[in-house]
Amino acid sequence: MLLITRRRESGVDVVEVLVVAGPSLVGHPELLRATAEAECRALGVAGRFVAAETSAAAAQAWRAADPAGAVVMLPGDDPETRRLMTVADPPADRTVWYDLTRTGPVAVAGGAAHLYGRGVWGLVWAIRHAVHRLRHPARRIGYGDHPEQWAELRLPTADRPPVAVLIHGGYWRSIWAADLMDALAIDLTGRGFASWNLEYRRPDRHGWTATSADIAAGLAALSTVDAALDLDRVVVLGHSAGGQLALRAAADTDRVALAVSLAGVLDLAEGHRRWVSAGAVAAALGGPPEAIPEVYAAADPMARLPLRVPQLVVIAGDDDPDLVDMGYRYAAAARAAGDPVTELALPGDHFAVIDPASEIWRATADQLERQLP
């Protein structure tokens, strides 16, 4: 049994984010600089960008990073710069390594993190992750033997808090990871929830069966965490493709008190017919509905109705119109099937629903506190 002490983790006051671009990086340095500096301003920290002309310069900048700051390293293809990813010396514990290209996961040393494959925009997420993990550290707990089978636990100061299980989206593709939900995990912990930010094997690398099994195992692992959690008040929140995973999990278990879809993909069969995100549904599940009807029958929230679980369906009005349409149609179908459903539709784009500063998230959080008192 894992013993988790009931306390709020203490972070550090991040004063600077150092972003270092390696010598072989393919990209426009001034665009990377502008992207980094804009995100640092948004996070309220100083940003410093270094375009290293040699691997030695990249290593020197990395080792000289401000001890009160976070570091984001973009190594590119340079072998000597990439070798630093295996070095456990400081500031490895404050470093997020980010590959703009789809490298696949890379093992990094010394408590560092690795993200990959999101292009220039992914630098924004790397900077956010670097700051969040220092300001609000989490306890990472494995629920299986694979490196992607873990969840991050953050605890409030309250006794027996309710639990918010967070399931990230990204159209079930491995380039998107649990860091997408960092900000919500932190916000929910501040609201008195224990947050359980769940990572899982994605089907593009491991197959749909592994993904489904990991979500179930990650939820079940809550019962092994001795942290005085109130397991009668578990809310599962899924964003985008994670919305499908959250509602499917609620249908499969009796441990969910409330299931929340945040701009979720809630009609898989129709999503395939509309070819959402360039065929993401069939790519994830392993084929079209007519080829594997039993897989769709088990996975598709629309096909699983009634879930017999209270649900909150959050619809961002400025989202992909197909996801907006799915949200409205799913909520209507769930109500018709007899499920207790609250529909929340407000302005915002696809990522506003996971932005703690947005109106639509604040309204969502109010609903959570109302429905899970």
Short mmCIF file of C-alpha atoms in Angstrom, two decimals:
data_model
loop_
_atom_site.label_atom_id
_atom_site.label_comp_id
_atom_site.label_asym_id
_atom_site.label_seq_id
_atom_site.Cartn_x
_atom_site.Cartn_y
_atom_site.Cartn_z
CA MET A 1 0.00 0.00 0.00
CA LEU A 2 1.24 3.48 -0.86
CA LEU A 3 1.29 5.92 2.02
CA ILE A 4 0.72 9.50 0.91
CA THR A 5 0.89 12.15 3.59
CA ARG A 6 -1.95 14.63 3.64
CA ARG A 7 -0.34 17.99 2.93
CA ARG A 8 -0.05 20.59 0.24
CA GLU A 9 3.20 20.21 -1.68
CA SER A 10 5.44 23.25 -1.37
CA GLY A 11 6.84 24.60 -4.62
CA VAL A 12 9.37 27.24 -5.53
CA ASP A 13 8.95 30.80 -6.72
CA VAL A 14 10.08 30.52 -10.33
CA VAL A 15 11.79 33.78 -11.27
CA GLU A 16 13.05 32.92 -14.74
CA VAL A 17 12.57 30.45 -17.56
CA LEU A 18 15.68 29.80 -19.62
CA VAL A 19 14.97 28.47 -23.12
CA VAL A 20 17.98 27.07 -24.99
CA ALA A 21 17.79 26.15 -28.68
CA GLY A 22 20.47 23.66 -29.73
CA PRO A 23 22.86 24.30 -32.61
CA SER A 24 21.21 21.93 -35.11
CA LEU A 25 17.64 22.98 -34.43
CA VAL A 26 15.66 23.57 -37.59
CA GLY A 27 13.55 26.63 -36.94
CA HIS A 28 13.51 30.41 -37.06
CA PRO A 29 15.26 31.57 -33.85
CA GLU A 30 13.37 34.85 -33.61
CA LEU A 31 10.03 33.08 -33.86
CA LEU A 32 11.08 30.71 -31.08
CA ARG A 33 12.31 33.66 -29.02
CA ALA A 34 9.06 35.59 -29.48
CA THR A 35 6.97 32.53 -28.65
CA ALA A 36 8.96 31.85 -25.49
CA GLU A 37 8.98 35.42 -24.27
CA ALA A 38 5.24 35.86 -24.83
CA GLU A 39 4.41 32.74 -22.82
CA CYS A 40 6.76 33.73 -20.01
CA ARG A 41 5.03 37.10 -19.77
CA ALA A 42 1.67 35.34 -19.59
CA LEU A 43 2.96 33.20 -16.71
CA GLY A 44 4.41 36.18 -14.88
CA VAL A 45 8.05 35.10 -15.08
CA ALA A 46 11.12 36.48 -16.80
CA GLY A 47 12.09 34.72 -20.00
CA ARG A 48 15.58 34.34 -21.42
CA PHE A 49 16.24 32.78 -24.81
CA VAL A 50 19.61 31.47 -25.97
CA ALA A 51 20.25 30.28 -29.52
CA ALA A 52 23.37 28.17 -28.96
CA GLU A 53 25.75 28.05 -31.93
CA THR A 54 27.63 24.99 -30.60
CA SER A 55 26.90 22.04 -28.35
CA ALA A 56 29.43 23.46 -25.88
CA ALA A 57 27.50 26.74 -25.75
CA ALA A 58 24.23 24.85 -25.18
CA ALA A 59 25.80 22.87 -22.33
CA GLN A 60 27.29 26.00 -20.78
CA ALA A 61 23.96 27.84 -20.87
CA TRP A 62 22.17 24.82 -19.37
CA ARG A 63 24.62 24.40 -16.50
CA ALA A 64 24.61 28.14 -15.73
CA ALA A 65 20.80 28.35 -15.43
CA ASP A 66 19.41 30.41 -12.56
CA PRO A 67 19.02 28.05 -9.56
CA ALA A 68 15.60 29.62 -8.87
CA GLY A 69 14.45 29.16 -12.44
CA ALA A 70 13.09 26.55 -14.84
CA VAL A 71 14.80 25.40 -18.02
CA VAL A 72 13.40 24.33 -21.37
CA MET A 73 15.92 22.71 -23.70
CA LEU A 74 15.29 22.26 -27.42
CA PRO A 75 18.17 19.93 -28.35
CA GLY A 76 17.47 19.41 -32.03
CA ASP A 77 19.46 16.62 -33.67
CA ASP A 78 22.89 17.51 -32.32
CA PRO A 79 24.25 14.35 -30.62
CA GLU A 80 26.34 16.19 -28.02
CA THR A 81 23.45 18.40 -26.97
CA ARG A 82 21.15 15.38 -26.79
CA ARG A 83 23.69 13.62 -24.58
CA LEU A 84 22.86 16.15 -21.88
CA MET A 85 19.45 14.47 -21.63
CA THR A 86 21.19 11.54 -19.92
CA VAL A 87 23.01 13.73 -17.38
CA ALA A 88 21.51 13.73 -13.88
CA ASP A 89 23.40 16.75 -12.59
CA PRO A 90 21.56 19.99 -11.76
CA PRO A 91 19.66 21.60 -13.37
CA ALA A 92 18.20 18.33 -14.73
CA ASP A 93 15.53 18.33 -12.02
CA ARG A 94 14.29 21.72 -13.29
CA THR A 95 14.49 20.92 -17.00
CA VAL A 96 11.87 20.07 -19.58
CA TRP A 97 13.40 18.69 -22.78
CA TYR A 98 11.29 19.45 -25.82
CA ASP A 99 11.62 18.00 -29.32
CA LEU A 100 9.64 19.91 -31.92
CA THR A 101 9.49 16.75 -34.03
CA ARG A 102 7.75 13.43 -33.45
CA THR A 103 10.69 11.60 -31.90
CA GLY A 104 8.68 9.34 -29.61
CA PRO A 105 9.38 9.22 -25.87
CA VAL A 106 12.98 9.66 -24.78
CA ALA A 107 14.32 8.61 -21.39
CA VAL A 108 15.77 11.61 -19.54
CA ALA A 109 17.76 11.68 -16.32
CA GLY A 110 17.72 13.49 -13.02
CA GLY A 111 14.01 14.13 -12.67
CA ALA A 112 13.74 15.97 -16.00
CA ALA A 113 10.69 15.72 -18.25
CA HIS A 114 10.43 15.13 -22.00
CA LEU A 115 7.73 16.33 -24.41
CA TYR A 116 7.77 15.97 -28.17
CA GLY A 117 6.10 16.37 -31.52
CA ARG A 118 3.92 19.48 -31.14
CA GLY A 119 5.90 21.84 -33.39
CA VAL A 120 6.61 25.44 -32.45
CA TRP A 121 3.35 25.77 -30.52
CA GLY A 122 4.53 22.93 -28.32
CA LEU A 123 7.19 25.26 -26.90
CA VAL A 124 4.33 27.05 -25.12
CA TRP A 125 3.26 23.80 -23.45
CA ALA A 126 6.86 22.94 -22.53
CA ILE A 127 7.28 26.30 -20.79
CA ARG A 128 3.98 25.89 -18.94
CA HIS A 129 4.96 22.41 -17.78
CA ALA A 130 8.38 23.62 -16.62
CA VAL A 131 6.80 26.36 -14.51
CA HIS A 132 3.85 24.33 -13.17
CA ARG A 133 5.97 21.39 -12.01
CA LEU A 134 8.21 23.70 -9.95
CA ARG A 135 5.52 25.99 -8.56
CA HIS A 136 3.11 23.18 -7.72
CA PRO A 137 4.95 19.85 -7.49
CA ALA A 138 2.98 16.62 -7.69
CA ARG A 139 3.61 13.13 -6.37
CA ARG A 140 3.96 10.74 -9.32
CA ILE A 141 2.58 7.26 -8.60
CA GLY A 142 2.79 4.30 -10.94
CA TYR A 143 -0.18 2.02 -11.42
CA GLY A 144 1.60 -0.44 -13.74
CA ASP A 145 5.02 -1.45 -15.00
CA HIS A 146 5.07 0.57 -18.23
CA PRO A 147 6.71 4.03 -18.14
CA GLU A 148 3.45 5.64 -19.29
CA GLN A 149 1.31 4.06 -16.55
CA TRP A 150 1.30 6.73 -13.85
CA ALA A 151 -0.75 9.50 -12.33
CA GLU A 152 0.26 12.68 -10.54
CA LEU A 153 -1.39 13.33 -7.18
CA ARG A 154 -1.79 16.78 -5.66
CA LEU A 155 -3.45 17.10 -2.28
CA PRO A 156 -5.30 20.00 -0.65
CA THR A 157 -5.11 20.71 3.07
CA ALA A 158 -8.68 19.53 3.74
CA ASP A 159 -9.46 16.19 5.36
CA ARG A 160 -11.02 13.50 3.14
CA PRO A 161 -11.16 15.60 -0.01
CA PRO A 162 -13.16 14.61 -3.07
CA VAL A 163 -11.06 13.37 -5.97
CA ALA A 164 -10.85 14.91 -9.45
CA VAL A 165 -9.50 12.41 -11.98
CA LEU A 166 -8.16 14.23 -15.04
CA ILE A 167 -7.89 12.50 -18.42
CA HIS A 168 -6.12 14.44 -21.15
CA GLY A 169 -7.04 14.43 -24.81
CA GLY A 170 -5.10 14.94 -28.02
CA TYR A 171 -7.16 12.69 -30.31
CA TRP A 172 -5.58 9.65 -28.62
CA ARG A 173 -2.14 10.50 -30.09
CA SER A 174 1.05 10.09 -28.09
CA ILE A 175 2.44 13.56 -28.77
CA TRP A 176 -0.16 14.87 -26.31
CA ALA A 177 0.30 13.98 -22.67
CA ALA A 178 -0.84 14.62 -19.11
CA ASP A 179 0.90 18.01 -18.98
CA LEU A 180 -2.15 19.38 -20.84
CA MET A 181 -4.08 19.08 -17.58
CA ASP A 182 -1.45 20.57 -15.22
CA ALA A 183 -3.24 23.89 -14.83
CA LEU A 184 -6.62 22.28 -14.08
CA ALA A 185 -5.03 19.90 -11.58
CA ILE A 186 -3.50 22.86 -9.75
CA ASP A 187 -6.72 24.87 -9.86
CA LEU A 188 -8.83 21.97 -8.58
CA THR A 189 -6.41 21.29 -5.74
CA GLY A 190 -6.76 24.93 -4.75
CA ARG A 191 -10.54 24.40 -4.69
CA GLY A 192 -10.23 21.53 -2.21
CA PHE A 193 -10.07 18.53 -4.54
CA ALA A 194 -7.34 15.93 -4.58
CA SER A 195 -6.28 15.89 -8.23
CA TRP A 196 -5.25 12.64 -9.93
CA ASN A 197 -3.80 13.57 -13.34
CA LEU A 198 -3.77 10.33 -15.27
CA GLU A 199 -1.28 9.32 -17.94
CA TYR A 200 -1.93 6.26 -20.08
CA ARG A 201 -0.63 4.36 -23.08
CA ARG A 202 -2.01 5.89 -26.25
CA PRO A 203 -3.35 3.65 -29.02
CA ASP A 204 -1.12 5.00 -31.81
CA ARG A 205 1.84 3.26 -30.10
CA HIS A 206 0.18 0.59 -27.96
CA GLY A 207 -3.28 -0.21 -29.34
CA TRP A 208 -6.79 0.54 -28.15
CA THR A 209 -6.96 -2.34 -25.68
CA ALA A 210 -3.98 -0.94 -23.77
CA THR A 211 -5.54 2.52 -23.61
CA SER A 212 -8.87 1.22 -22.31
CA ALA A 213 -7.17 -1.02 -19.76
CA ASP A 214 -4.98 1.83 -18.49
CA ILE A 215 -7.90 4.17 -17.83
CA ALA A 216 -9.63 1.43 -15.82
CA ALA A 217 -6.42 0.57 -13.95
CA GLY A 218 -5.65 4.20 -13.23
CA LEU A 219 -9.06 4.68 -11.67
CA ALA A 220 -8.83 1.45 -9.70
CA ALA A 221 -5.44 2.50 -8.32
CA LEU A 222 -7.11 5.23 -6.27
CA SER A 223 -8.16 2.55 -3.79
CA THR A 224 -4.47 1.75 -3.12
CA VAL A 225 -3.54 5.34 -2.33
CA ASP A 226 -3.77 5.74 1.44
CA ALA A 227 -4.29 9.49 1.48
CA ALA A 228 -7.62 9.81 3.31
CA LEU A 229 -9.39 10.45 0.01
CA ASP A 230 -13.17 10.47 -0.17
CA LEU A 231 -13.69 7.79 -2.79
CA ASP A 232 -17.46 8.27 -2.61
CA ARG A 233 -16.93 11.65 -4.29
CA VAL A 234 -14.90 10.91 -7.40
CA VAL A 235 -15.40 13.14 -10.43
CA VAL A 236 -13.79 12.17 -13.74
CA LEU A 237 -13.03 15.04 -16.11
CA GLY A 238 -11.92 14.34 -19.68
CA HIS A 239 -10.87 16.88 -22.28
CA SER A 240 -11.45 16.32 -26.00
CA ALA A 241 -10.64 12.64 -26.68
CA GLY A 242 -10.31 12.35 -22.91
CA GLY A 243 -14.01 13.17 -22.71
CA GLN A 244 -14.77 9.91 -24.50
CA LEU A 245 -12.42 8.05 -22.14
CA ALA A 246 -14.00 9.68 -19.08
CA LEU A 247 -17.57 8.81 -20.03
CA ARG A 248 -16.63 5.29 -21.08
CA ALA A 249 -14.89 4.84 -17.69
CA ALA A 250 -18.00 6.08 -15.90
CA ALA A 251 -20.07 3.50 -17.76
CA ASP A 252 -17.64 0.71 -16.84
CA THR A 253 -17.31 1.31 -13.09
CA ASP A 254 -19.44 2.20 -10.10
CA ARG A 255 -16.76 4.39 -8.48
CA VAL A 256 -17.62 7.61 -10.42
CA ALA A 257 -20.02 10.07 -8.79
CA LEU A 258 -19.90 12.59 -11.65
CA ALA A 259 -18.53 12.38 -15.22
CA VAL A 260 -17.51 15.58 -17.01
CA SER A 261 -16.88 16.01 -20.72
CA LEU A 262 -14.81 19.09 -21.55
CA ALA A 263 -15.30 19.60 -25.31
CA GLY A 264 -15.38 15.83 -25.64
CA VAL A 265 -15.50 13.52 -28.65
CA LEU A 266 -18.78 11.90 -27.66
CA ASP A 267 -20.05 10.20 -30.81
CA LEU A 268 -17.34 7.97 -32.23
CA ALA A 269 -19.30 6.45 -35.09
CA GLU A 270 -20.40 9.85 -36.38
CA GLY A 271 -16.94 11.26 -35.68
CA HIS A 272 -15.49 8.62 -37.96
CA ARG A 273 -18.03 9.36 -40.68
CA ARG A 274 -17.12 13.05 -40.48
CA TRP A 275 -13.39 12.16 -40.50
CA VAL A 276 -12.66 14.36 -37.48
CA SER A 277 -8.99 15.23 -37.06
CA ALA A 278 -8.03 13.43 -40.27
CA GLY A 279 -9.45 10.05 -39.33
CA ALA A 280 -8.41 10.05 -35.68
CA VAL A 281 -11.26 7.80 -34.52
CA ALA A 282 -10.51 4.82 -36.77
CA ALA A 283 -6.78 5.27 -36.25
CA ALA A 284 -7.27 5.05 -32.47
CA LEU A 285 -9.82 2.23 -32.30
CA GLY A 286 -8.21 0.14 -35.02
CA GLY A 287 -10.70 0.46 -37.87
CA PRO A 288 -14.11 1.78 -38.94
CA PRO A 289 -17.36 0.88 -37.13
CA GLU A 290 -18.43 -1.69 -39.71
CA ALA A 291 -15.16 -3.62 -39.30
CA ILE A 292 -15.06 -3.68 -35.48
CA PRO A 293 -18.62 -2.99 -34.27
CA GLU A 294 -17.97 -4.57 -30.86
CA VAL A 295 -15.11 -2.13 -30.15
CA TYR A 296 -17.30 0.87 -30.99
CA ALA A 297 -20.16 -0.55 -28.95
CA ALA A 298 -17.94 -0.67 -25.87
CA ALA A 299 -16.09 2.62 -26.45
CA ASP A 300 -18.63 5.05 -27.90
CA PRO A 301 -20.37 7.15 -25.20
CA MET A 302 -23.38 7.56 -27.49
CA ALA A 303 -23.68 3.79 -27.79
CA ARG A 304 -23.33 3.25 -24.02
CA LEU A 305 -26.36 5.30 -23.00
CA PRO A 306 -27.75 5.32 -20.43
CA LEU A 307 -24.58 5.58 -18.35
CA ARG A 308 -26.61 5.81 -15.11
CA VAL A 309 -24.14 8.36 -13.77
CA PRO A 310 -24.68 12.12 -13.37
CA GLN A 311 -22.95 13.96 -16.19
CA LEU A 312 -21.80 17.49 -16.99
CA VAL A 313 -21.35 18.18 -20.70
CA VAL A 314 -19.30 21.33 -21.32
CA ILE A 315 -19.53 22.82 -24.80
CA ALA A 316 -17.18 25.58 -25.97
CA GLY A 317 -19.09 27.73 -28.44
CA ASP A 318 -16.02 28.61 -30.53
CA ASP A 319 -14.76 25.03 -30.74
CA ASP A 320 -14.64 22.80 -33.83
CA PRO A 321 -18.28 22.88 -34.98
CA ASP A 322 -18.40 19.09 -35.15
CA LEU A 323 -17.44 18.82 -31.48
CA VAL A 324 -20.02 21.48 -30.61
CA ASP A 325 -22.64 19.49 -32.51
CA MET A 326 -21.60 16.27 -30.75
CA GLY A 327 -21.90 17.92 -27.35
CA TYR A 328 -25.44 19.14 -27.92
CA ARG A 329 -26.59 15.88 -29.52
CA TYR A 330 -25.02 13.74 -26.82
CA ALA A 331 -26.55 15.76 -23.99
CA ALA A 332 -30.00 15.49 -25.60
CA ALA A 333 -29.59 11.74 -26.13
CA ALA A 334 -28.39 11.18 -22.58
CA ARG A 335 -31.37 13.06 -21.15
CA ALA A 336 -33.73 11.10 -23.40
CA ALA A 337 -32.14 7.88 -22.10
CA GLY A 338 -32.91 8.94 -18.53
CA ASP A 339 -29.45 10.07 -17.39
CA PRO A 340 -29.14 13.14 -15.15
CA VAL A 341 -27.27 15.58 -17.41
CA THR A 342 -26.27 19.22 -17.01
CA GLU A 343 -25.39 21.01 -20.22
CA LEU A 344 -23.03 23.99 -19.97
CA ALA A 345 -22.41 26.00 -23.14
CA LEU A 346 -20.41 29.24 -23.12
CA PRO A 347 -18.06 31.09 -25.46
CA GLY A 348 -14.53 29.76 -25.70
CA ASP A 349 -12.28 27.69 -27.93
CA HIS A 350 -11.19 24.08 -27.57
CA PHE A 351 -8.55 24.90 -24.96
CA ALA A 352 -10.56 27.46 -22.98
CA VAL A 353 -12.27 24.56 -21.20
CA ILE A 354 -8.92 23.63 -19.58
CA ASP A 355 -7.78 27.20 -18.89
CA PRO A 356 -8.38 28.17 -15.25
CA ALA A 357 -8.57 31.84 -16.24
CA SER A 358 -11.45 31.33 -18.68
CA GLU A 359 -15.10 32.06 -18.03
CA ILE A 360 -16.14 28.62 -19.22
CA TRP A 361 -13.81 26.84 -16.78
CA ARG A 362 -14.91 29.01 -13.85
CA ALA A 363 -18.52 28.13 -14.63
CA THR A 364 -17.52 24.46 -14.87
CA ALA A 365 -15.77 24.60 -11.49
CA ASP A 366 -18.84 26.19 -9.95
CA GLN A 367 -20.92 23.27 -11.25
CA LEU A 368 -18.46 20.78 -9.76
CA GLU A 369 -18.65 22.37 -6.35
CA ARG A 370 -22.45 22.48 -6.61
CA GLN A 371 -22.82 18.85 -7.69
CA LEU A 372 -20.12 17.43 -5.40
CA PRO A 373 -20.58 19.41 -2.17
#
